[in-house]
């Protein structure tokens, strides 16, 4: 039985007009304030919620009522948004 021929495949090179302009190596690292502020927002949000629940919904701001939950969770969501920008 005859042996089949081996075909050589060409190495794929992506077109130059489609390549991304900035690679991960060329991007600058994050500033120092970004992780510090993100961690402080997480601590602030958790602390706000803990104080709200342990004070039986009287503190930190009684007039806000259940909006105190929005303040605490909003701070934590803000920290997640900041951490998504971290390199």
Short mmCIF file of C-alpha atoms in Angstrom, two decimals:
data_model
loop_
_atom_site.label_atom_id
_atom_site.label_comp_id
_atom_site.label_asym_id
_atom_site.label_seq_id
_atom_site.Cartn_x
_atom_site.Cartn_y
_atom_site.Cartn_z
CA UNK A 1 0.00 0.00 0.00
CA UNK A 2 1.44 3.41 -0.87
CA UNK A 3 2.26 5.80 1.91
CA UNK A 4 0.27 9.05 1.97
CA UNK A 5 2.06 12.33 1.59
CA UNK A 6 2.46 14.62 4.58
CA UNK A 7 1.17 18.10 3.93
CA UNK A 8 2.89 20.99 5.60
CA UNK A 9 0.54 23.56 7.07
CA UNK A 10 1.41 27.22 6.89
CA UNK A 11 1.83 29.07 10.16
CA UNK A 12 -1.13 31.34 10.78
CA UNK A 13 -0.34 35.04 11.05
CA UNK A 14 -3.24 37.31 11.86
CA UNK A 15 -3.75 40.33 9.61
CA UNK A 16 -2.02 43.46 10.81
CA UNK A 17 -5.11 45.68 10.63
CA UNK A 18 -7.02 43.50 13.13
CA UNK A 19 -4.33 43.21 15.82
CA UNK A 20 -5.01 44.98 19.12
CA UNK A 21 -3.14 48.24 19.53
CA UNK A 22 -2.25 47.89 23.22
CA UNK A 23 -1.04 44.64 24.66
CA UNK A 24 -1.04 43.74 28.33
CA UNK A 25 2.70 44.33 28.56
CA UNK A 26 2.46 47.91 27.32
CA UNK A 27 -0.32 49.03 29.71
CA UNK A 28 0.73 50.92 32.81
CA UNK A 29 0.19 49.44 36.26
CA UNK A 30 -2.57 50.82 38.44
CA UNK A 31 -1.91 53.75 40.73
CA UNK A 32 -1.48 53.01 44.43
CA UNK A 33 -4.68 54.83 45.44
CA UNK A 34 -6.90 52.40 43.52
CA UNK A 35 -6.53 49.24 45.67
CA UNK A 36 -6.35 51.33 48.85
CA UNK A 37 -9.61 53.10 48.08
CA UNK A 38 -11.28 49.86 46.97
CA UNK A 39 -10.39 48.08 50.20
CA UNK A 40 -11.47 51.07 52.27
CA UNK A 41 -14.83 51.13 50.43
CA UNK A 42 -15.34 47.45 51.19
CA UNK A 43 -14.53 48.00 54.88
CA UNK A 44 -16.77 51.08 54.99
CA UNK A 45 -19.70 49.22 53.38
CA UNK A 46 -19.41 46.21 55.66
CA UNK A 47 -19.00 48.44 58.70
CA UNK A 48 -22.07 50.49 57.72
CA UNK A 49 -24.20 47.35 57.40
CA UNK A 50 -22.91 45.84 60.65
CA UNK A 51 -23.65 49.03 62.59
CA UNK A 52 -27.09 49.22 60.96
CA UNK A 53 -28.04 45.69 61.97
CA UNK A 54 -26.45 45.66 65.44
CA UNK A 55 -28.09 48.97 66.41
CA UNK A 56 -31.49 47.55 65.49
CA UNK A 57 -31.86 49.94 62.56
CA UNK A 58 -31.31 53.14 64.60
CA UNK A 59 -27.78 54.01 63.46
CA UNK A 60 -25.85 55.20 61.32
CA UNK A 61 -28.66 57.43 59.92
CA UNK A 62 -32.11 56.70 61.28
CA UNK A 63 -33.93 58.90 58.74
CA UNK A 64 -32.67 56.79 55.84
CA UNK A 65 -34.48 53.68 57.04
CA UNK A 66 -33.86 50.81 54.65
CA UNK A 67 -31.79 53.07 52.40
CA UNK A 68 -28.96 52.37 54.83
CA UNK A 69 -28.72 49.00 53.07
CA UNK A 70 -28.32 50.80 49.75
CA UNK A 71 -25.49 52.90 51.17
CA UNK A 72 -23.63 49.85 52.47
CA UNK A 73 -24.11 47.72 49.38
CA UNK A 74 -23.46 50.70 47.12
CA UNK A 75 -20.06 51.21 48.73
CA UNK A 76 -19.22 47.55 48.19
CA UNK A 77 -20.36 47.65 44.56
CA UNK A 78 -18.28 50.78 44.06
CA UNK A 79 -15.24 48.92 45.34
CA UNK A 80 -15.90 46.07 42.91
CA UNK A 81 -16.04 48.58 40.06
CA UNK A 82 -12.73 50.02 41.17
CA UNK A 83 -11.17 46.58 41.46
CA UNK A 84 -12.24 45.73 37.91
CA UNK A 85 -9.93 48.56 36.75
CA UNK A 86 -6.97 47.19 38.71
CA UNK A 87 -3.99 45.92 36.69
#
